mmCIF file of C-alpha atoms and ligand atoms in Angstrom:
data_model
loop_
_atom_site.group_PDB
_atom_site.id
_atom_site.type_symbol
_atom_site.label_atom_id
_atom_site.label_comp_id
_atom_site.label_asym_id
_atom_site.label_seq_id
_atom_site.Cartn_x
_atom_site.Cartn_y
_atom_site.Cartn_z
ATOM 1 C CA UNK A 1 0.000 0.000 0.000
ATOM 2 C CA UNK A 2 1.050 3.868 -0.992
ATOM 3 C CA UNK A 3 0.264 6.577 1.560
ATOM 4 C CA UNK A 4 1.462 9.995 0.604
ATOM 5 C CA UNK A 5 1.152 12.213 3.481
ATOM 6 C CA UNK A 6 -1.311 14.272 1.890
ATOM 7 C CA UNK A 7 -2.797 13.380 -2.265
ATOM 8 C CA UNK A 8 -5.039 15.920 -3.276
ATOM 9 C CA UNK A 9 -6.085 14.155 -6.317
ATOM 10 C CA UNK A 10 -7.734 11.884 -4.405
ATOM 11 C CA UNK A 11 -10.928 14.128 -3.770
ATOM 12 C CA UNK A 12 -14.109 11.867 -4.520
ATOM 13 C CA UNK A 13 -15.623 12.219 -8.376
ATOM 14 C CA UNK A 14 -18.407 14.028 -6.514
ATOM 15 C CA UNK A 15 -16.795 16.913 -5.765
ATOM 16 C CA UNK A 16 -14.288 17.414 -8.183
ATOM 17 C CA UNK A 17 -17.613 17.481 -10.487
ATOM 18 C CA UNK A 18 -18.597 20.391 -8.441
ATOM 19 C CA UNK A 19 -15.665 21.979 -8.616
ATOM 20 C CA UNK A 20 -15.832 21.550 -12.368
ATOM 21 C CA UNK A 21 -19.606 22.761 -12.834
ATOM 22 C CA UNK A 22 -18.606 25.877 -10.657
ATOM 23 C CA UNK A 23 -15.600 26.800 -12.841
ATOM 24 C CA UNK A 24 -17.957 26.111 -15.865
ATOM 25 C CA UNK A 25 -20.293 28.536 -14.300
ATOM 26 C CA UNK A 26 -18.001 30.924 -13.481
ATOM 27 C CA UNK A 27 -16.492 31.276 -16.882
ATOM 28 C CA UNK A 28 -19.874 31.734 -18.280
ATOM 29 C CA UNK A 29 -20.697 35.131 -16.238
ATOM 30 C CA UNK A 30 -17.017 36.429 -16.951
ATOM 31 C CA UNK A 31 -16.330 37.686 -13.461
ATOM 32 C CA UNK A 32 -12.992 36.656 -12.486
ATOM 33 C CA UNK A 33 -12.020 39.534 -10.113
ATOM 34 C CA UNK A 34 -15.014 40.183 -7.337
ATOM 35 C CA UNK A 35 -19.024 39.689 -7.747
ATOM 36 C CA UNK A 36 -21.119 37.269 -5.801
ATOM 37 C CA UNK A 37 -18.701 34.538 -5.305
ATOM 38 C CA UNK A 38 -16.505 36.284 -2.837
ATOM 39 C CA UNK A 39 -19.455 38.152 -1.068
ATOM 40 C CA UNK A 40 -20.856 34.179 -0.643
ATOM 41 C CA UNK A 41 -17.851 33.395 0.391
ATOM 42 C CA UNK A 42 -17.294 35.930 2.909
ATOM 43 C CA UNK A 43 -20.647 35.906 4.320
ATOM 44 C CA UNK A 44 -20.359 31.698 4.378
ATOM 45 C CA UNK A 45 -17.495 32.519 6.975
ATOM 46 C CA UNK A 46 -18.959 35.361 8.683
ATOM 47 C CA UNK A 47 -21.886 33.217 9.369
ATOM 48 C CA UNK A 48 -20.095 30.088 10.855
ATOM 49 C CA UNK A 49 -17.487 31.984 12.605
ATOM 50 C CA UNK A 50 -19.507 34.583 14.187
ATOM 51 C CA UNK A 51 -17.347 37.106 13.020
ATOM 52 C CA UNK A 52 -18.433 40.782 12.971
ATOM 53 C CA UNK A 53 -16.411 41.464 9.110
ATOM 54 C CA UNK A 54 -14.670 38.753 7.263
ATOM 55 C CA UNK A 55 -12.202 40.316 4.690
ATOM 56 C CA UNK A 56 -11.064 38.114 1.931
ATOM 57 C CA UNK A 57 -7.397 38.885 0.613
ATOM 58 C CA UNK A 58 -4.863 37.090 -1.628
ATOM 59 C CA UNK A 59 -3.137 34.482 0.725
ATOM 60 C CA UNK A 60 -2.882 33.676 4.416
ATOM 61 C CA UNK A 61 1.051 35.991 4.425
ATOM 62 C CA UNK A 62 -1.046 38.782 3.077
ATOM 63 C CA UNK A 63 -3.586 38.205 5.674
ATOM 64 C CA UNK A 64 -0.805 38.527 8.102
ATOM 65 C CA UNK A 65 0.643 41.771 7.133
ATOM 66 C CA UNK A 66 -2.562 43.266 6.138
ATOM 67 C CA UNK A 67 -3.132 43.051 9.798
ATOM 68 C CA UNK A 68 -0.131 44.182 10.773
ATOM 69 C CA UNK A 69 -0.392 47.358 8.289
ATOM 70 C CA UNK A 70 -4.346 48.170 9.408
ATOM 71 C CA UNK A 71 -2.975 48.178 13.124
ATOM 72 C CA UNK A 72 -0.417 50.369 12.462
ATOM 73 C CA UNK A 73 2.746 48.199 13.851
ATOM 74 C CA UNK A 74 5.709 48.868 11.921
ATOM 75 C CA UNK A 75 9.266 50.650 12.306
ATOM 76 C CA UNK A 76 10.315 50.818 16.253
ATOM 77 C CA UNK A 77 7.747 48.577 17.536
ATOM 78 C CA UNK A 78 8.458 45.307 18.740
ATOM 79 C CA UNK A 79 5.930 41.985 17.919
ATOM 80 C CA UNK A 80 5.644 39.379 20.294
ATOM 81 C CA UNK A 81 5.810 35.394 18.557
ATOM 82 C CA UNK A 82 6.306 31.889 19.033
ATOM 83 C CA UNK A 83 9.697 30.556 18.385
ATOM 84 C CA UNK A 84 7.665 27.281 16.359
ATOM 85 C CA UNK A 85 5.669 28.322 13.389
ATOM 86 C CA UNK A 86 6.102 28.775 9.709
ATOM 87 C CA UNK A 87 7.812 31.638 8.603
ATOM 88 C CA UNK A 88 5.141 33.820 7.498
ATOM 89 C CA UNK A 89 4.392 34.624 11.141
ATOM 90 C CA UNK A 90 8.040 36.170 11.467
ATOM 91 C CA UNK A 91 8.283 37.156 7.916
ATOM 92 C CA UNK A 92 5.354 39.551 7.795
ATOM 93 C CA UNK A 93 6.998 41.427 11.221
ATOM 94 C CA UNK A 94 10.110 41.898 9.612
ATOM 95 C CA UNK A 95 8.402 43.151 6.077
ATOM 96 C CA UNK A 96 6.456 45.857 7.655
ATOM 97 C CA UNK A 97 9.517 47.001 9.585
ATOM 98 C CA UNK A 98 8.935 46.072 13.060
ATOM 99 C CA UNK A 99 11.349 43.583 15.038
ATOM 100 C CA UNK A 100 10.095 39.730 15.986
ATOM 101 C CA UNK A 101 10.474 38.812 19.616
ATOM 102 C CA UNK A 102 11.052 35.123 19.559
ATOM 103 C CA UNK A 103 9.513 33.335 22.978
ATOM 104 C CA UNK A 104 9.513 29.368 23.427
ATOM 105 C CA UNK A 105 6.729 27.427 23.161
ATOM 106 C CA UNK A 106 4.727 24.912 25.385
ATOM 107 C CA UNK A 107 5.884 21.166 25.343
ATOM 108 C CA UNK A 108 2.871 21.692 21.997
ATOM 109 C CA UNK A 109 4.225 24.274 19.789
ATOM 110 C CA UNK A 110 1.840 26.655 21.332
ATOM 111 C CA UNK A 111 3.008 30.321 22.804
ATOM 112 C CA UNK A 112 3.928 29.488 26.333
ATOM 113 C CA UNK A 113 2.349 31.051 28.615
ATOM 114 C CA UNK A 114 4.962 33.192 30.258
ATOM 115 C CA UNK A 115 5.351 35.273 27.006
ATOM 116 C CA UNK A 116 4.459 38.647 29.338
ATOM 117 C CA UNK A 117 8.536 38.191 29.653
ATOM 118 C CA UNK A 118 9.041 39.309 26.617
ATOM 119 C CA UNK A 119 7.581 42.359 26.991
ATOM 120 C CA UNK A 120 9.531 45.891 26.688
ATOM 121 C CA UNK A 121 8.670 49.497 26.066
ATOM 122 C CA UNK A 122 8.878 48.762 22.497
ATOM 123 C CA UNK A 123 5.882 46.398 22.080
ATOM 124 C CA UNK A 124 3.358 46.970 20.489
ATOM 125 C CA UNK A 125 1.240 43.430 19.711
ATOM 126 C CA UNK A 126 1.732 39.565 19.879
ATOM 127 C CA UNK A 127 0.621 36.951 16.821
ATOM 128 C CA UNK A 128 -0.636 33.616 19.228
ATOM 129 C CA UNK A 129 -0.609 30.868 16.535
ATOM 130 C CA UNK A 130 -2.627 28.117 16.731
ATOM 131 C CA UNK A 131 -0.220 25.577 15.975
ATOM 132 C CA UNK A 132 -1.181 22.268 14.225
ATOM 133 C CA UNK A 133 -5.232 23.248 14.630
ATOM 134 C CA UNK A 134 -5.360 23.729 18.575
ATOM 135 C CA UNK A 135 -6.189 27.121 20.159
ATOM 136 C CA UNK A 136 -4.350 29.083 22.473
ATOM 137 C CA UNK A 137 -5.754 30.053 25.725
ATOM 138 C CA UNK A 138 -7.413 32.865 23.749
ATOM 139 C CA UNK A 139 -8.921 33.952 27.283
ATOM 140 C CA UNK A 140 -6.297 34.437 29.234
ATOM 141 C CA UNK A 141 -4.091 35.850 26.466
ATOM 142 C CA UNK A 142 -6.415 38.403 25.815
ATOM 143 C CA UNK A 143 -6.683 39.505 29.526
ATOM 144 C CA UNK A 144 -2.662 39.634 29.830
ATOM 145 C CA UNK A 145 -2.417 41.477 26.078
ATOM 146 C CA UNK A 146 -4.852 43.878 27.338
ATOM 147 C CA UNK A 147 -3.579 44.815 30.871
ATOM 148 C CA UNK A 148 -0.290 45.432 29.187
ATOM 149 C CA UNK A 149 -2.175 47.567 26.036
ATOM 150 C CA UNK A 150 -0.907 45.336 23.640
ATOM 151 C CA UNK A 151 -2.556 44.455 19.896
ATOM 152 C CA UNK A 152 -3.782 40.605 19.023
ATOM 153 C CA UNK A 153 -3.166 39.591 15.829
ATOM 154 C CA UNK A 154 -4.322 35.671 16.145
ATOM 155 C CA UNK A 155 -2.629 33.374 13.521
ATOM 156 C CA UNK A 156 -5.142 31.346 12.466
ATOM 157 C CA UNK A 157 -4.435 29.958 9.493
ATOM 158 C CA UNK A 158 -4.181 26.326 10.786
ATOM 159 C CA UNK A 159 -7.349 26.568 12.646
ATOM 160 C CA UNK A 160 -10.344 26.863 10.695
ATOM 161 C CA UNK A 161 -12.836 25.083 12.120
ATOM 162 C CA UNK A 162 -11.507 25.386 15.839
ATOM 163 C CA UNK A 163 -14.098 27.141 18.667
ATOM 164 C CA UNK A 164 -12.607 27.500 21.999
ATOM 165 C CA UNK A 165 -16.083 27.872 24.288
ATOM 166 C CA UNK A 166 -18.260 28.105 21.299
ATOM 167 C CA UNK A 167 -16.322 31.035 20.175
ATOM 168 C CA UNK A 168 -13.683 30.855 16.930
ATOM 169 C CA UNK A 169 -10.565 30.854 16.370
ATOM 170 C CA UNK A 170 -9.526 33.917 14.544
ATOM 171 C CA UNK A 171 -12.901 36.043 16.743
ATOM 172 C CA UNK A 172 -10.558 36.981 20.222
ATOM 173 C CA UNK A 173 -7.739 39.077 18.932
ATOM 174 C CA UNK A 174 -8.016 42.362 17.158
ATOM 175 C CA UNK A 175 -7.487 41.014 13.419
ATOM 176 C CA UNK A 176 -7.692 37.207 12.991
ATOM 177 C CA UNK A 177 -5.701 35.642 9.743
ATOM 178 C CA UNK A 178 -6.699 32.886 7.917
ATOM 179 C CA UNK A 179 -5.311 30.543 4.984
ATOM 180 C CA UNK A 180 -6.982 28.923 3.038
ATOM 181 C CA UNK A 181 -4.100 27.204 0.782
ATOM 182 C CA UNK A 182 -4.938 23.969 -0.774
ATOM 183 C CA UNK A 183 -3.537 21.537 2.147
ATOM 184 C CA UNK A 184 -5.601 23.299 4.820
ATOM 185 C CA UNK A 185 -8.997 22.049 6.718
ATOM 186 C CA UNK A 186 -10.803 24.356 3.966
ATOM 187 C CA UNK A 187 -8.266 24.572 1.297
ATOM 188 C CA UNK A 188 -8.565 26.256 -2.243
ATOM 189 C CA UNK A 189 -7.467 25.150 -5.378
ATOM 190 C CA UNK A 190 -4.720 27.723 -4.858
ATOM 191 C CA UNK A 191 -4.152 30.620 -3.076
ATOM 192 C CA UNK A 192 -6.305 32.330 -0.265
ATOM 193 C CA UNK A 193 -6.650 34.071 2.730
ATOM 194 C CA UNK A 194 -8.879 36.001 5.228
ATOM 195 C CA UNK A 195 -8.606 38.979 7.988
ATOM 196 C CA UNK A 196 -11.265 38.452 10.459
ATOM 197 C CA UNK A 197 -12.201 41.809 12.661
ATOM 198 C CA UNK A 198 -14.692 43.490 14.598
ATOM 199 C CA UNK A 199 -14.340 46.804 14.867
ATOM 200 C CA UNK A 200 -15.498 49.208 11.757
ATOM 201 C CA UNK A 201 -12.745 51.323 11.360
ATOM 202 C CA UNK A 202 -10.127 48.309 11.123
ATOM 203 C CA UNK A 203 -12.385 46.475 8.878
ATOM 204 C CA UNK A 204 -12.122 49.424 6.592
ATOM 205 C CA UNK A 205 -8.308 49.970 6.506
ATOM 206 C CA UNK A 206 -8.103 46.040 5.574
ATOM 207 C CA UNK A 207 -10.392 46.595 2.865
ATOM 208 C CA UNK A 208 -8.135 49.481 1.498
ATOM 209 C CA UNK A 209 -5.263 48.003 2.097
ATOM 210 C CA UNK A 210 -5.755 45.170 0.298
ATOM 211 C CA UNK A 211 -6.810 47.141 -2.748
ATOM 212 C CA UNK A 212 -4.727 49.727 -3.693
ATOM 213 C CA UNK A 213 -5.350 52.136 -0.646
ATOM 214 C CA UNK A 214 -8.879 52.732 -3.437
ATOM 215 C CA UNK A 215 -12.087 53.935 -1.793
ATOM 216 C CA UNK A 216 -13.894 54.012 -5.333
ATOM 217 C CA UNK A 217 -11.973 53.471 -8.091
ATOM 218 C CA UNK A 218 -8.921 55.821 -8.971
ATOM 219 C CA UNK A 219 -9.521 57.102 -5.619
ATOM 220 C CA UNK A 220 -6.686 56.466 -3.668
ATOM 221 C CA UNK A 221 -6.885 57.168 0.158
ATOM 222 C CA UNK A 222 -3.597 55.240 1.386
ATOM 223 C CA UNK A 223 -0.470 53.417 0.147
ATOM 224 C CA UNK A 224 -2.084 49.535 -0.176
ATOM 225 C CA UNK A 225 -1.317 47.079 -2.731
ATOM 226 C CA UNK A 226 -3.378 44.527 -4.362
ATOM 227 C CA UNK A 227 -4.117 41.426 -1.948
ATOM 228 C CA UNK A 228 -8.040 40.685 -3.702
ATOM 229 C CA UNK A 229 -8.971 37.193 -3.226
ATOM 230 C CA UNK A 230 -9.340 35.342 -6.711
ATOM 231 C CA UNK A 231 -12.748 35.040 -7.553
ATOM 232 C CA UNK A 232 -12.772 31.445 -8.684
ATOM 233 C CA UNK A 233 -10.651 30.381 -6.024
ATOM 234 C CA UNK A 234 -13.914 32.085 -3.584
ATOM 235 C CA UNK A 235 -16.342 30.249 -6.050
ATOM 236 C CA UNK A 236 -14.201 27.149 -4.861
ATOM 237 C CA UNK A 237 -14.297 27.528 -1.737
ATOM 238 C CA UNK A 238 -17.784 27.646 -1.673
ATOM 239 C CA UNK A 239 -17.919 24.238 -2.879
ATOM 240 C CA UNK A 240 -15.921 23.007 -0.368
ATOM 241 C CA UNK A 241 -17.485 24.988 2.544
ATOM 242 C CA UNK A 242 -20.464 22.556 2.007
ATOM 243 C CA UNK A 243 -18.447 19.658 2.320
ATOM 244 C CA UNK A 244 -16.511 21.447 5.403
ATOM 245 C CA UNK A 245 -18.766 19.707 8.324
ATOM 246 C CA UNK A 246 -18.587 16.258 6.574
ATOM 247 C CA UNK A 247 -15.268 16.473 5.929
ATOM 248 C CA UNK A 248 -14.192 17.553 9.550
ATOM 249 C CA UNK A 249 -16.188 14.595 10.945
ATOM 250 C CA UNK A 250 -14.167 12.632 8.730
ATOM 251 C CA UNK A 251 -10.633 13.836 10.295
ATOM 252 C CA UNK A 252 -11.890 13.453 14.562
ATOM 253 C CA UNK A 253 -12.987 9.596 12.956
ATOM 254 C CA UNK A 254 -9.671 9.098 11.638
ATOM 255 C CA UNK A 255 -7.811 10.693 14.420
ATOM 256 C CA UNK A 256 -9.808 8.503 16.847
ATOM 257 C CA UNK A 257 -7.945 6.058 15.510
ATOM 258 C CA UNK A 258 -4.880 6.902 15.956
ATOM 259 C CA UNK A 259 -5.401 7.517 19.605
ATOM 260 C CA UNK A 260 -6.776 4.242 20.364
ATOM 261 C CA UNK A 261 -4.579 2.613 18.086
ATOM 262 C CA UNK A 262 -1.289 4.157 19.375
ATOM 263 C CA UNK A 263 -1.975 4.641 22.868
ATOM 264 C CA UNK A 264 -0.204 1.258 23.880
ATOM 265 C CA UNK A 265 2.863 2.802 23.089
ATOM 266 C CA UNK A 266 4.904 4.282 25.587
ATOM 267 C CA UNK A 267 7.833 5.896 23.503
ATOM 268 C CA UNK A 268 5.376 8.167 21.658
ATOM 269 C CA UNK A 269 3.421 11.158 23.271
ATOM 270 C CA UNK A 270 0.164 11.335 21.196
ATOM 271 C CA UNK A 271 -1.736 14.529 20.757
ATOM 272 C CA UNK A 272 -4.293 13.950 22.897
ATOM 273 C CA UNK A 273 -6.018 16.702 22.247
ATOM 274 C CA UNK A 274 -7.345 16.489 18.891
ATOM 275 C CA UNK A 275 -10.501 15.384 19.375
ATOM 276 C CA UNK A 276 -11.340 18.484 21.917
ATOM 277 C CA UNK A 277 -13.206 21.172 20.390
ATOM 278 C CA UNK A 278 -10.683 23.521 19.896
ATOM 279 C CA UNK A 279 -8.516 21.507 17.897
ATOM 280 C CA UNK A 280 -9.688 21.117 14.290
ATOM 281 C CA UNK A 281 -7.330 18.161 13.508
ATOM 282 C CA UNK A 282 -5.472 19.639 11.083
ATOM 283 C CA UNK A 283 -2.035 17.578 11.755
ATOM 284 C CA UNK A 284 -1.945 14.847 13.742
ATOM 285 C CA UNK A 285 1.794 15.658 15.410
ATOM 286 C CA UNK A 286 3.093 12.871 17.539
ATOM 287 C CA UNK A 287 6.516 13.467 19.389
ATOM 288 C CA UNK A 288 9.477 10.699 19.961
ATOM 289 C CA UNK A 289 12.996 10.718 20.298
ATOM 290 C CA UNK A 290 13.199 8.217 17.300
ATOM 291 C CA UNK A 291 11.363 10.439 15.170
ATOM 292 C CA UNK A 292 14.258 10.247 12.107
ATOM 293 C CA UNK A 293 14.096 6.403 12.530
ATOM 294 C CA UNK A 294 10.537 6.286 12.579
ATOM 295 C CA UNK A 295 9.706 8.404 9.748
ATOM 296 C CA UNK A 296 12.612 6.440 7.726
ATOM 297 C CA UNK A 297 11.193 3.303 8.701
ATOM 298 C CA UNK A 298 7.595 4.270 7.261
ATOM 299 C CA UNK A 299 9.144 5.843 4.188
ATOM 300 C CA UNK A 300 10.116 2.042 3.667
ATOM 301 C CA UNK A 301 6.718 1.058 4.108
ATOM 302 C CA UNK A 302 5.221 3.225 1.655
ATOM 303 C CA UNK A 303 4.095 6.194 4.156
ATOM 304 C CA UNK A 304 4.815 9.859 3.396
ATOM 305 C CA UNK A 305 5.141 11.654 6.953
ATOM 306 C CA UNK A 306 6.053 15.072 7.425
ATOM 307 C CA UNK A 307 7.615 17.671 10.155
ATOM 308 C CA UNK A 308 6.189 21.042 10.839
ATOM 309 C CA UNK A 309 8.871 22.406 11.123
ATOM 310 C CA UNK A 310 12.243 21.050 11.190
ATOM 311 C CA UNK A 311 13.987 24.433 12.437
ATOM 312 C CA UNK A 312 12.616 26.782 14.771
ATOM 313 C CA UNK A 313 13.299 30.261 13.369
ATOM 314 C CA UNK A 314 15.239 32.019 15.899
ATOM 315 C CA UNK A 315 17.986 29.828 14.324
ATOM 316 C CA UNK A 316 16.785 30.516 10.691
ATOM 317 C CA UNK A 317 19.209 33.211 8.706
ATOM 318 C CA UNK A 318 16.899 36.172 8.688
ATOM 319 C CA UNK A 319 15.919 36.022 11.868
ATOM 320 C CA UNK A 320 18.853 34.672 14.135
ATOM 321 C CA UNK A 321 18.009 35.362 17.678
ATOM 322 C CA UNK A 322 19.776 33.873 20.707
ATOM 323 C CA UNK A 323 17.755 32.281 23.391
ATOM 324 C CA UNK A 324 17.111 28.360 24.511
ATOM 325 C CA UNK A 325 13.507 27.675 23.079
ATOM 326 C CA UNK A 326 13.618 24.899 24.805
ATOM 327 C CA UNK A 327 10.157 23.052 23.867
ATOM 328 C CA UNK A 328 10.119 24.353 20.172
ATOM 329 C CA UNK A 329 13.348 22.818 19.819
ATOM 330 C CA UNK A 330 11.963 19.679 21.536
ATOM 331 C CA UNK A 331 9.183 19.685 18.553
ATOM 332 C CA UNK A 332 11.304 20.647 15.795
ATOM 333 C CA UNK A 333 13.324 17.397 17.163
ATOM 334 C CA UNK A 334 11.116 14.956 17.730
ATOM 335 C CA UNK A 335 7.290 15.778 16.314
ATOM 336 C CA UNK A 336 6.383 13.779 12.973
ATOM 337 C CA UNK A 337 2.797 14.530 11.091
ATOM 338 C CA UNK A 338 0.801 11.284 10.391
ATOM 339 C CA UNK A 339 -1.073 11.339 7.215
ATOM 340 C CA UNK A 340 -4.512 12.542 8.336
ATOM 341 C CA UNK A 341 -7.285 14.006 5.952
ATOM 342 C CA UNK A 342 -10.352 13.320 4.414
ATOM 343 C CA UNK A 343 -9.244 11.687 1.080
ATOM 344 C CA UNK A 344 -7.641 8.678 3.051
ATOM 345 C CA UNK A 345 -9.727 5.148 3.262
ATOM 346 C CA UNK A 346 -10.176 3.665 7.080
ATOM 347 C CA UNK A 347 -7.553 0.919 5.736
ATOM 348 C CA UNK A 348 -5.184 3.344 5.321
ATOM 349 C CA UNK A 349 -4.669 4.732 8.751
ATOM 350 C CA UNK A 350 -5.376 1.390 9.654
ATOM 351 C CA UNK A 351 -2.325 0.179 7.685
ATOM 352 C CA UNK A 352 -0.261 3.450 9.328
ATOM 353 C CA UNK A 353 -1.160 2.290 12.560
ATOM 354 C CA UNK A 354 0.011 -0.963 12.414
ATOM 355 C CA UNK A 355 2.910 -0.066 10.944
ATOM 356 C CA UNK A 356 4.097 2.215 13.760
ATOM 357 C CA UNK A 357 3.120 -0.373 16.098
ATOM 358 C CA UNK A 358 5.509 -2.855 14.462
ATOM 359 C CA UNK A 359 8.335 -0.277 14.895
ATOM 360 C CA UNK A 360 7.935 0.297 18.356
ATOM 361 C CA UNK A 361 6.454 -2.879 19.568
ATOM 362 C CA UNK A 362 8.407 -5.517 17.305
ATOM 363 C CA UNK A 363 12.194 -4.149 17.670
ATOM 364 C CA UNK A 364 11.672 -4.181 13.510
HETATM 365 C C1 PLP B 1 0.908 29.192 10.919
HETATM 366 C C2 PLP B 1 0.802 29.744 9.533
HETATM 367 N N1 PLP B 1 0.814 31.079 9.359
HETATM 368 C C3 PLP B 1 0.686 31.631 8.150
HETATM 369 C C4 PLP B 1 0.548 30.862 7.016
HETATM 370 C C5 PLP B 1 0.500 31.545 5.690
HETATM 371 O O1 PLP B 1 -0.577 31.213 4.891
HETATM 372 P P1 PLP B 1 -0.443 31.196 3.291
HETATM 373 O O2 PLP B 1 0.321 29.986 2.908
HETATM 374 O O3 PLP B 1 -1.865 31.158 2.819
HETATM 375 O O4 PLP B 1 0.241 32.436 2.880
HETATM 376 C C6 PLP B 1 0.512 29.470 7.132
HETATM 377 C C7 PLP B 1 0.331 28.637 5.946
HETATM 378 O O5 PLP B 1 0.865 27.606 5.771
HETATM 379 C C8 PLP B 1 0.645 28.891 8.430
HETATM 380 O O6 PLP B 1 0.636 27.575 8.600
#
């Protein structure tokens, strides 16, 4: 048997004939840049996130520095972020001129919670990230961010679909980003990405922003650039927003599994987690010391793996920063993604498991 880690050719006939009747559709009425696919779309997600505005942009990076840009960080000010993401959280800091403050994680990849440490005169906000699908303590980072006056900008893009008391990923801070790039829980067939927000004002700098700084056309209020989601991607993502709930039941089945299948083994921590509510199950990240060996082993056995990420990026080039980071550095060590999403067949995580189990269990 072949597992790739992730195959998105293997969406069911069903739905790639959807996707294929909505492109058709779309060509038809000639609007590639706007109209009623992205207002769907944004109202889709305003709808199931409870989210005051929902503005659609070019990517999940965009998302990021829109954010940044509408709060009005930049040169001087210092931003606040985990030392275990990928590097659009950092990159987006250093593009609009302000300075990342790298702070270690929790044994999870998540912000730790002593990040208040961090602060100095100079900051001005803090990007939580909501590593692998599970939430931050949104509550009690809010409280500390707001005793000390600081600006939330909530990394969401890994956690579409995650509520943390009912309430959304992406809905706590002041802007929420999302991505919606192919591999995610709602994925495109290409590139997209989403600010959410709730107060007017910020909603409206987003919007200009991302569009040339326009308030009608040729009427240019502020320096922006053009972020505009793609309309067909939008019209996409409509599709799959109806498949979303299906599809999410799908993953918690399969990563069921994999708890109850792995649990008897003692040299693995398992994320137990993932089946909580504020964990959408986007990876599946288990954590060993013979993580090299292990993902080696299944490589041999037909099973693509992966490792978000293998370098935590206060050691990365354009952002070398000197400090322990003593649990990202753990997880860039030892955590290994399981395949996990809703293309795969029961056999097949049935097939990972026992593989795994034969590595640890048999000596093999
Ligand atoms: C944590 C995190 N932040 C930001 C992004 C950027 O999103 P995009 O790839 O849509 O630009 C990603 C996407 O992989 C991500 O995982």
């Amino acid at each position: 048997m072949k597992i790739p880690f992730l195959d998105l050719k293997k969406m069911d006939g069903e739905l790639k004939n959807a996707l294929k009747s909505k492109f058709e559709a779309m060509l038809e009425k000639g609007i590639f840049s706007g109209g009623e696919e992205v207002q769907a779309f944004e109202s889709n997600i305003t709808n199931y996130l409870h989210s005051p505005f929902s503005i659609s942009c070019a990517n999940g990076t965009d998302a990021l520095e829109l954010a940044l840009r509408a709060l009005e960080i930049g040169a001087g000010d210092e931003v606040i972020i985990p030392a275990i993401t990928w590097v659009s959280t950092a990159e987006v800091v250093v593009m609009v001129g302000a300075t990342p403050i790298f702070w270690d994680t929790d044994e999870n990849g998540l912000l730790a919670a002593d990040w208040e440490e961090a602060i100095s005169p100079k900051t001005k906000a803090v990007i939580p990230v909501h590593l692998y699908g599970k939430m931050v303590d949104m509550e009690k980072l809010m409280k500390k961010a707001r005793y000390h006056k600081l600006l939330v900008i909530e990394d969401g893009a890994q956690s579409f679909g995650s509520f943390q008391h009912g309430k959304a990923a992406g809905t706590f801070g002041d802007v929420g980003c999302l991505s919606f790039y192919p591999t995610k829980n709602l994925g495109a067939l290409g590139e997209a990405g989403m600010c959410l927000c709730k107060d007017q004002q910020v909603n409206e700098r987003l919007k200009l922003l991302l569009n040339h700084g326009q308030v009608v056309r040729d009427n240019h209020e502020i320096v922006g650039k053009n972020s505009r989601i793609d309309s067909i991607q939008a019209g996409f993502l409509n599709v799959f927003f109806d498949q979303f709930p299906s599809n999410q039941a799908i993953r918690k089945k399969y990563a069921k599994m994999y708890i109850d299948g792995l649990s008897v083994i003692d040299e693995m921590k398992l994320p137990l987690d993932i089946l909580d509510e504020d964990h959408n199950a986007h990876l599946l990240v288990i954590q060993t010391d013979r993580r090299d060996e292990l993902k080696n082993f299944l490589l041999q056995s037909g099973i693509g793996t992966a490792i978000h990420y293998p370098h935590i990026l206060p050691d990365m080039k354009p952002f070398r920063s000197k400090g322990e980071f003593k649990n990202s550095r753990n997880l860039s060590q030892r955590g290994l993604s399981l395949p996990l999403n809703p293309w795969m067949k029961e056999e097949e995580i049935e097939f990972v498991i026992a593989k795994i189990k034969k590595f640890f269990l048999t000596g093999d």
